[in-house]
Amino acid sequence: QLAEELTFSKKNVYEAADDEKMQKIFDYAEGYKAFLNAAKTEREAVRRGVAMAEAEGFRAYTLGEKLQPGDCRYYNNRDKNLFLFRVGEENLEEDGIRILAAHIDSPRLDLKQNPLYEDSGMGFLKTHYYGGIKKYQWTAIPLALHGVVVTADGKNVDVVIGEDPADPVFYVNDLLPHLAQEQMARPMASAIPGESLNILVGGIPFADDKADNKIKLNVLRILNEKYGICEEDFISAELCAVPAFPARDIGFDRAMIGAYGHDDRVCAYPEITAILAAKETKHTVMSILADKEEIGSIGVTGMQNCLLRDMIDLISTARGACPAVVRAHSMCLSADVNAAFDPNFPEVYERRNSAMISCGTTMSKFTGSRGKSGTSDASAEFVGKVRRIFAENGVMWQTSELGKVDCGGGGTVAMFLANMNIDTVDLGVPVISMHAPYEVVSKADLYTTHEAFVAFLK
């Protein structure tokens, strides 16, 4: 009895769940898998988020628009950054804004601006990888091309090739083990050079003996016939290669989900569903889906952009409140994943302070690397407030940090909100094989993250 009252231990969500809760966990996962399959890039995630919001009565917000309690708005920033918000009844200067902030970009292979060439009977696209990847993991797997091409006349052409079962897929060559003795003797980080991540896209020459680079020309012919684009249009394109795998259940018991892009769409989706469910809240609430987190949150669609401050300022002034006072009373859950403890690699984890799979959404008081470099480190008071919210709403959760102190670490968008004088702490889903082309999460952790966000907004 004393141990029950005084000690804290992580509990398996599945073990604690009754039949009704299990059904909710599994039903929620189906919606998430559909979201993942439809949103493999930040543009697709924004498009899907807007559709979900409009179905629940949200409408587009114009900067500077007058706002009243009950208004539900979204702001689409360049199709790669989305703000959803509800205006509440509470006094903004006393209550602030309750904010959820996730990112919707994931590691991938971006095409270079002059990508297409042929060599030795094969056509290739040159790439520049985006975000932190293990380069060898991106060879010898099926890839799909996603993105947008802006043509010379200003037309936007959406491209998705490799997701439909009838589509071709694409491929990065690897070296056969029979000839790879030298390659396999290299450190893993240098075994596959970045400039070798070239995507195989063709092999049939154009039928004209007078033409040069016939395979390249034939690929351009196909692209022109299907999309109306030419080689110069690659210069004004955002095209990337992503894994062509769909989201699938993992394990005999289907307890987990394998997919590309869990980091961080496994937090972005619960953000959307939580704010859509927050119909009865009296607070002003906001959900942010940001771009560019994997490369530093910079640029016009990243979290370091001044748009977040502008949005808070505009909402505040529209309600007759001082923006600085509103920020001081606001609070945020930085919705990002953490590494789940993996017993296959225990040497890099500190078990007592690692997230355990299926033990609920995980709070990280700080992130950063080694000496907490690059983190905001949430205050004890704010962590205590979030704990009370979860306790009052029956949310199963745990705490974690990303690996042993001297093993590395990572960052999130939390610091950028904290720098605006907004109390912020990280909360999200533990992930196995983070940043791999195919990551794994627990359905239980996904659902408890949704529950946590709902409780926070309520």
XYZ file of C-alpha atoms in Angstrom:
458
model
C 0.000 0.000 0.000
C 2.843 2.380 0.863
C 4.568 1.621 -2.431
C 1.320 2.324 -4.296
C 1.027 5.711 -2.597
C 4.641 6.851 -2.851
C 6.339 5.286 -5.868
C 5.978 6.040 -9.585
C 6.254 3.355 -12.236
C 5.371 3.069 -15.911
C 2.344 0.957 -16.711
C 1.472 -0.814 -19.940
C -1.600 0.819 -21.490
C -2.790 -2.419 -23.090
C -2.619 -4.230 -19.751
C -4.728 -1.542 -18.074
C -7.273 -1.132 -20.892
C -10.732 -2.705 -20.809
C -12.502 -3.911 -23.962
C -14.042 -0.511 -24.664
C -10.699 1.263 -24.390
C -9.012 -1.329 -26.604
C -11.640 -0.745 -29.271
C -11.057 3.017 -29.135
C -7.288 2.510 -29.467
C -7.626 0.302 -32.529
C -10.345 2.392 -34.186
C -8.286 5.566 -33.751
C -5.281 3.874 -35.338
C -7.232 3.225 -38.542
C -7.850 6.935 -39.033
C -4.202 7.661 -38.379
C -3.015 5.098 -40.932
C -5.277 6.658 -43.560
C -3.799 10.071 -42.711
C -0.242 8.744 -43.039
C -0.888 7.161 -46.413
C -2.364 10.416 -47.704
C 0.246 12.741 -46.164
C 3.813 11.703 -46.960
C 4.973 15.289 -47.469
C 4.284 18.516 -45.595
C 2.144 19.813 -48.487
C -0.001 16.688 -48.389
C -0.288 16.896 -44.580
C -1.523 20.494 -44.806
C -4.000 19.556 -47.531
C -5.348 16.709 -45.399
C -5.456 18.903 -42.275
C -7.432 21.605 -44.077
C -9.932 19.035 -45.356
C -10.417 17.619 -41.854
C -10.856 21.116 -40.393
C -13.326 22.286 -43.040
C -15.416 19.156 -42.463
C -15.791 20.313 -38.830
C -16.778 23.886 -39.692
C -13.403 25.650 -39.680
C -12.952 28.285 -42.352
C -9.971 30.132 -43.773
C -8.614 33.044 -41.722
C -7.502 36.316 -43.268
C -4.727 38.095 -41.387
C -6.254 40.954 -39.410
C -9.804 39.550 -39.508
C -12.137 40.403 -36.603
C -12.681 37.475 -34.251
C -15.401 36.523 -31.779
C -15.684 33.715 -29.201
C -16.671 30.519 -30.958
C -14.875 31.338 -34.196
C -12.990 28.375 -35.702
C -10.359 29.332 -38.239
C -7.359 27.931 -40.111
C -4.461 29.731 -41.731
C -2.614 27.949 -44.526
C 0.916 29.327 -44.852
C 2.254 28.526 -48.336
C 0.713 25.032 -48.291
C 3.432 23.753 -45.925
C 2.529 25.245 -42.526
C -0.945 25.168 -40.968
C -2.507 26.978 -38.007
C -5.863 25.840 -36.584
C -7.462 27.832 -33.782
C -10.682 28.261 -31.809
C -11.481 31.550 -30.061
C -12.650 30.913 -26.499
C -14.711 32.837 -23.966
C -11.983 33.188 -21.331
C -10.146 36.499 -20.893
C -7.040 36.169 -23.059
C -4.874 38.308 -20.776
C -5.662 36.011 -17.851
C -5.934 32.660 -19.622
C -3.572 32.989 -22.599
C -3.699 30.528 -25.491
C -3.297 26.760 -25.155
C -1.002 25.707 -27.994
C -0.065 22.375 -29.565
C 2.929 22.489 -31.920
C 4.100 19.606 -34.126
C 6.094 19.372 -37.333
C 4.998 17.665 -40.549
C 8.296 17.338 -42.425
C 10.231 14.063 -42.321
C 13.642 12.856 -43.571
C 13.621 12.133 -47.294
C 15.588 12.421 -50.542
C 15.022 15.780 -52.265
C 15.784 16.094 -55.965
C 18.531 18.507 -56.950
C 17.575 21.367 -59.268
C 19.375 19.780 -62.228
C 18.724 16.133 -61.400
C 18.212 14.082 -64.563
C 21.063 12.278 -66.301
C 21.907 8.924 -67.860
C 24.904 6.638 -67.442
C 25.663 3.091 -68.597
C 22.188 2.307 -69.887
C 20.295 3.745 -66.915
C 18.518 7.041 -66.207
C 18.958 8.628 -62.786
C 17.835 11.566 -60.678
C 20.405 13.252 -58.430
C 19.295 13.853 -54.831
C 20.267 15.876 -51.785
C 19.064 14.132 -48.642
C 16.914 16.125 -46.206
C 17.226 15.732 -42.430
C 19.184 13.232 -40.399
C 19.281 9.839 -42.100
C 21.354 6.672 -42.154
C 22.118 6.792 -45.858
C 22.481 3.024 -46.284
C 18.846 2.553 -45.211
C 17.638 4.352 -48.340
C 19.211 1.956 -50.837
C 17.450 -1.074 -52.343
C 13.940 -0.129 -51.195
C 10.939 0.954 -53.324
C 10.561 4.731 -53.501
C 7.768 7.036 -54.637
C 8.101 10.548 -56.063
C 5.987 13.282 -54.458
C 5.895 17.034 -54.857
C 5.035 19.989 -57.009
C 6.496 21.408 -60.224
C 5.944 25.050 -61.155
C 6.155 25.407 -64.916
C 7.471 28.382 -66.891
C 3.945 29.804 -67.247
C 3.354 29.640 -63.466
C 1.200 26.521 -63.404
C 1.468 24.251 -60.337
C 1.640 20.570 -61.244
C 1.179 18.030 -58.431
C 3.204 14.840 -58.791
C 2.624 11.535 -56.990
C 4.131 8.451 -58.654
C 4.659 5.128 -56.914
C 1.780 4.925 -54.430
C -0.874 3.329 -56.628
C -0.244 -0.428 -57.119
C -0.370 0.180 -60.884
C 2.403 2.821 -60.698
C 6.089 2.155 -61.219
C 8.349 2.746 -58.234
C 11.902 4.071 -58.051
C 15.108 2.763 -56.528
C 18.572 3.644 -55.230
C 21.181 1.048 -56.279
C 23.399 -0.701 -53.739
C 26.505 -2.809 -54.197
C 26.219 -6.591 -54.239
C 27.902 -8.270 -51.233
C 30.153 -10.275 -53.569
C 31.975 -7.032 -54.505
C 31.390 -5.022 -51.337
C 34.363 -6.064 -49.207
C 35.813 -2.554 -49.174
C 32.413 -0.918 -48.740
C 31.512 -3.097 -45.756
C 34.852 -2.325 -44.103
C 33.999 1.392 -43.990
C 32.156 3.023 -41.071
C 28.390 2.907 -41.586
C 28.223 6.689 -41.916
C 30.488 6.700 -44.979
C 29.643 3.358 -46.595
C 27.110 5.089 -48.869
C 28.216 8.594 -49.940
C 25.485 11.187 -50.296
C 26.303 11.639 -53.965
C 25.579 7.932 -54.536
C 21.934 8.301 -53.530
C 20.862 8.547 -57.153
C 17.360 7.383 -58.022
C 16.956 4.877 -60.852
C 14.160 6.147 -63.130
C 14.557 4.685 -66.597
C 16.277 2.381 -69.053
C 14.611 2.568 -72.508
C 16.302 4.802 -75.107
C 14.290 7.232 -77.188
C 13.745 5.746 -80.675
C 15.915 8.100 -82.723
C 19.476 7.253 -83.707
C 20.307 10.949 -84.160
C 19.451 11.893 -80.549
C 21.943 12.143 -77.705
C 21.236 10.919 -74.162
C 18.354 8.817 -75.427
C 17.321 7.378 -72.045
C 17.220 10.830 -70.495
C 15.256 12.115 -73.473
C 12.747 9.277 -73.207
C 12.183 10.040 -69.508
C 11.628 13.712 -70.381
C 9.169 12.659 -73.097
C 7.153 10.636 -70.585
C 7.137 13.505 -68.063
C 6.106 15.974 -70.744
C 3.273 13.794 -72.004
C 1.938 13.086 -68.500
C 2.598 16.388 -66.724
C 3.422 18.940 -69.438
C 6.845 19.693 -67.937
C 10.324 20.055 -69.434
C 13.811 19.754 -67.953
C 14.068 23.443 -67.034
C 10.958 23.071 -64.852
C 12.990 21.009 -62.357
C 14.569 24.324 -61.329
C 11.253 25.533 -59.892
C 10.169 22.185 -58.461
C 9.947 20.650 -55.013
C 10.171 16.928 -55.679
C 11.288 14.267 -53.240
C 11.593 10.508 -52.984
C 9.878 8.854 -50.030
C 9.403 5.169 -49.194
C 6.592 3.603 -51.222
C 5.457 1.464 -48.266
C 1.916 1.990 -46.916
C 1.244 2.103 -43.175
C 0.725 -1.447 -41.890
C -0.006 -3.161 -38.590
C 3.021 -4.789 -36.984
C 2.930 -8.056 -35.037
C 0.578 -11.007 -34.632
C -1.543 -8.941 -32.235
C -1.452 -5.780 -34.403
C -0.321 -3.751 -31.400
C 1.950 -1.496 -33.437
C 2.052 0.439 -36.702
C 4.934 0.462 -39.174
C 5.129 3.414 -41.563
C 7.230 6.161 -43.053
C 6.930 9.550 -41.358
C 5.798 8.751 -37.806
C 8.292 11.475 -36.842
C 6.361 13.694 -36.476
C 3.004 13.025 -38.081
C 2.226 10.642 -35.224
C 1.918 13.805 -33.121
C 0.484 16.035 -35.858
C -2.563 13.815 -36.373
C -3.556 13.750 -32.661
C -3.135 17.536 -32.648
C -5.699 17.868 -35.423
C -8.149 15.415 -33.882
C -7.795 17.050 -30.453
C -8.550 20.598 -31.616
C -11.436 19.361 -33.758
C -12.829 17.633 -30.667
C -12.422 20.719 -28.458
C -15.914 22.043 -29.170
C -16.792 22.700 -25.524
C -13.561 24.345 -24.385
C -13.734 27.887 -23.008
C -10.037 28.456 -23.681
C -8.610 29.938 -26.859
C -6.721 27.017 -28.379
C -4.323 26.641 -31.286
C -2.722 23.780 -33.193
C 0.384 24.397 -35.297
C 1.711 22.073 -37.990
C 5.148 23.396 -38.947
C 7.655 22.676 -41.675
C 11.474 22.484 -41.673
C 11.964 21.087 -38.134
C 14.318 18.414 -39.428
C 16.718 21.089 -40.714
C 16.461 23.695 -37.951
C 12.926 25.132 -38.225
C 14.143 27.962 -40.432
C 12.522 29.650 -43.444
C 9.085 31.042 -44.200
C 7.285 27.850 -43.121
C 9.469 26.889 -40.141
C 8.774 27.568 -36.472
C 11.470 30.230 -36.248
C 9.498 32.368 -38.690
C 7.777 35.388 -37.092
C 4.355 34.165 -38.248
C 3.571 32.459 -34.921
C 4.183 35.714 -33.054
C 2.092 37.530 -35.672
C -0.784 35.073 -35.228
C -0.769 35.503 -31.447
C -0.559 39.277 -31.842
C -3.471 39.348 -34.287
C -5.706 37.102 -32.197
C -4.870 39.148 -29.091
C -5.541 42.559 -30.630
C -8.740 41.294 -32.268
C -9.953 40.451 -28.751
C -8.673 43.687 -27.207
C -5.780 42.049 -25.345
C -2.094 42.940 -25.058
C -0.055 40.359 -27.040
C 2.856 40.363 -24.571
C 0.489 39.616 -21.676
C -1.219 36.878 -23.685
C 2.110 35.196 -24.464
C 3.138 35.365 -20.798
C -0.030 33.475 -19.811
C -0.039 31.003 -22.706
C 1.240 27.436 -22.514
C 2.305 24.907 -25.102
C 2.833 21.203 -25.593
C 5.617 20.808 -28.139
C 4.279 17.696 -29.805
C 7.276 15.677 -30.923
C 8.366 12.061 -30.697
C 11.054 10.542 -28.507
C 13.087 7.364 -28.822
C 11.462 4.251 -27.374
C 13.772 1.986 -25.399
C 14.988 -0.793 -27.701
C 16.298 -3.925 -25.937
C 18.288 -4.785 -29.075
C 20.461 -1.705 -28.480
C 20.395 -1.189 -24.688
C 23.883 0.307 -24.542
C 22.734 3.774 -25.694
C 19.698 4.068 -23.407
C 19.395 4.832 -19.697
C 16.550 2.470 -18.905
C 15.154 4.335 -15.881
C 14.678 7.500 -17.933
C 13.749 6.074 -21.327
C 10.294 5.881 -22.874
C 8.902 2.352 -22.882
C 6.748 1.183 -25.759
C 2.993 0.992 -25.021
C 3.351 2.801 -21.675
C 1.636 5.945 -22.887
C 2.505 9.326 -24.280
C 5.886 10.539 -23.050
C 6.860 13.897 -21.565
C 10.411 15.186 -22.026
C 11.190 18.036 -19.627
C 14.264 18.773 -21.733
C 15.779 17.538 -24.970
C 19.056 18.787 -26.457
C 22.340 16.925 -26.556
C 24.912 16.127 -23.911
C 24.847 19.131 -21.558
C 21.223 19.962 -22.484
C 22.507 22.008 -25.417
C 19.690 23.372 -27.572
C 16.763 22.868 -25.213
C 14.372 25.084 -23.274
C 14.133 22.801 -20.166
C 10.570 23.301 -18.879
C 10.052 24.719 -15.392
C 9.009 22.520 -12.481
C 5.873 24.634 -12.066
C 4.723 24.063 -15.634
C 5.493 20.335 -15.521
C 3.461 20.190 -12.315
C 0.528 21.922 -14.010
C 0.591 19.456 -16.933
C 0.810 16.520 -14.491
C -2.343 17.749 -12.746
C -4.210 18.074 -16.044
C -3.329 14.487 -16.943
C -4.226 13.176 -13.484
C -7.610 14.904 -13.535
C -8.403 13.395 -16.936
C -7.045 9.881 -16.444
C -4.298 10.166 -19.064
C -1.656 7.421 -18.941
C 1.763 8.977 -19.531
C 5.462 8.571 -18.776
C 8.669 10.615 -18.767
C 11.767 10.176 -20.908
C 14.945 11.594 -22.337
C 16.626 10.749 -25.634
C 19.347 8.253 -24.741
C 22.296 8.366 -22.374
C 23.765 11.755 -21.583
C 26.953 11.331 -23.634
C 25.395 9.402 -26.528
C 23.887 12.296 -28.442
C 20.387 13.685 -28.297
C 18.053 15.757 -30.412
C 16.021 18.931 -30.554
C 12.402 19.972 -31.084
C 10.486 23.184 -31.717
C 9.975 23.723 -27.957
C 12.799 26.241 -27.647
C 11.293 28.567 -30.250
C 8.016 28.861 -28.364
C 9.798 29.158 -25.021
C 11.852 32.019 -26.472
C 8.546 33.884 -26.936
C 7.882 33.692 -23.169
C 5.444 30.784 -23.534
C 5.708 27.927 -21.023
C 6.492 24.838 -23.123
C 7.242 21.159 -22.584
C 7.703 18.299 -25.058
C 5.099 15.555 -25.219
C 4.685 12.868 -27.841
C 4.831 9.267 -28.975
C 7.829 6.949 -28.389
C 9.227 5.624 -31.691
C 11.280 2.562 -32.612
C 13.831 3.087 -35.446
C 13.305 6.862 -35.555
C 14.329 8.498 -38.878
C 14.436 5.148 -40.659
C 12.412 4.796 -43.874
C 10.025 2.584 -41.868
C 9.449 3.494 -38.217
C 7.317 1.732 -35.590
C 4.954 3.102 -32.916
C 2.454 1.576 -30.522
C -1.238 2.191 -31.139
C -1.630 2.616 -27.379
C 0.920 5.439 -27.268
C -0.725 7.095 -30.275
C -4.152 7.090 -28.614
C -2.949 8.293 -25.214
C -1.249 11.207 -26.999
C -4.620 12.142 -28.469
C -6.152 11.861 -24.986
C -3.392 14.041 -23.529
C -3.951 16.767 -26.140
C -7.726 16.685 -25.593
C -7.213 17.066 -21.828
C -4.743 19.929 -22.303
C -7.090 21.886 -24.570
C -10.080 21.229 -22.327
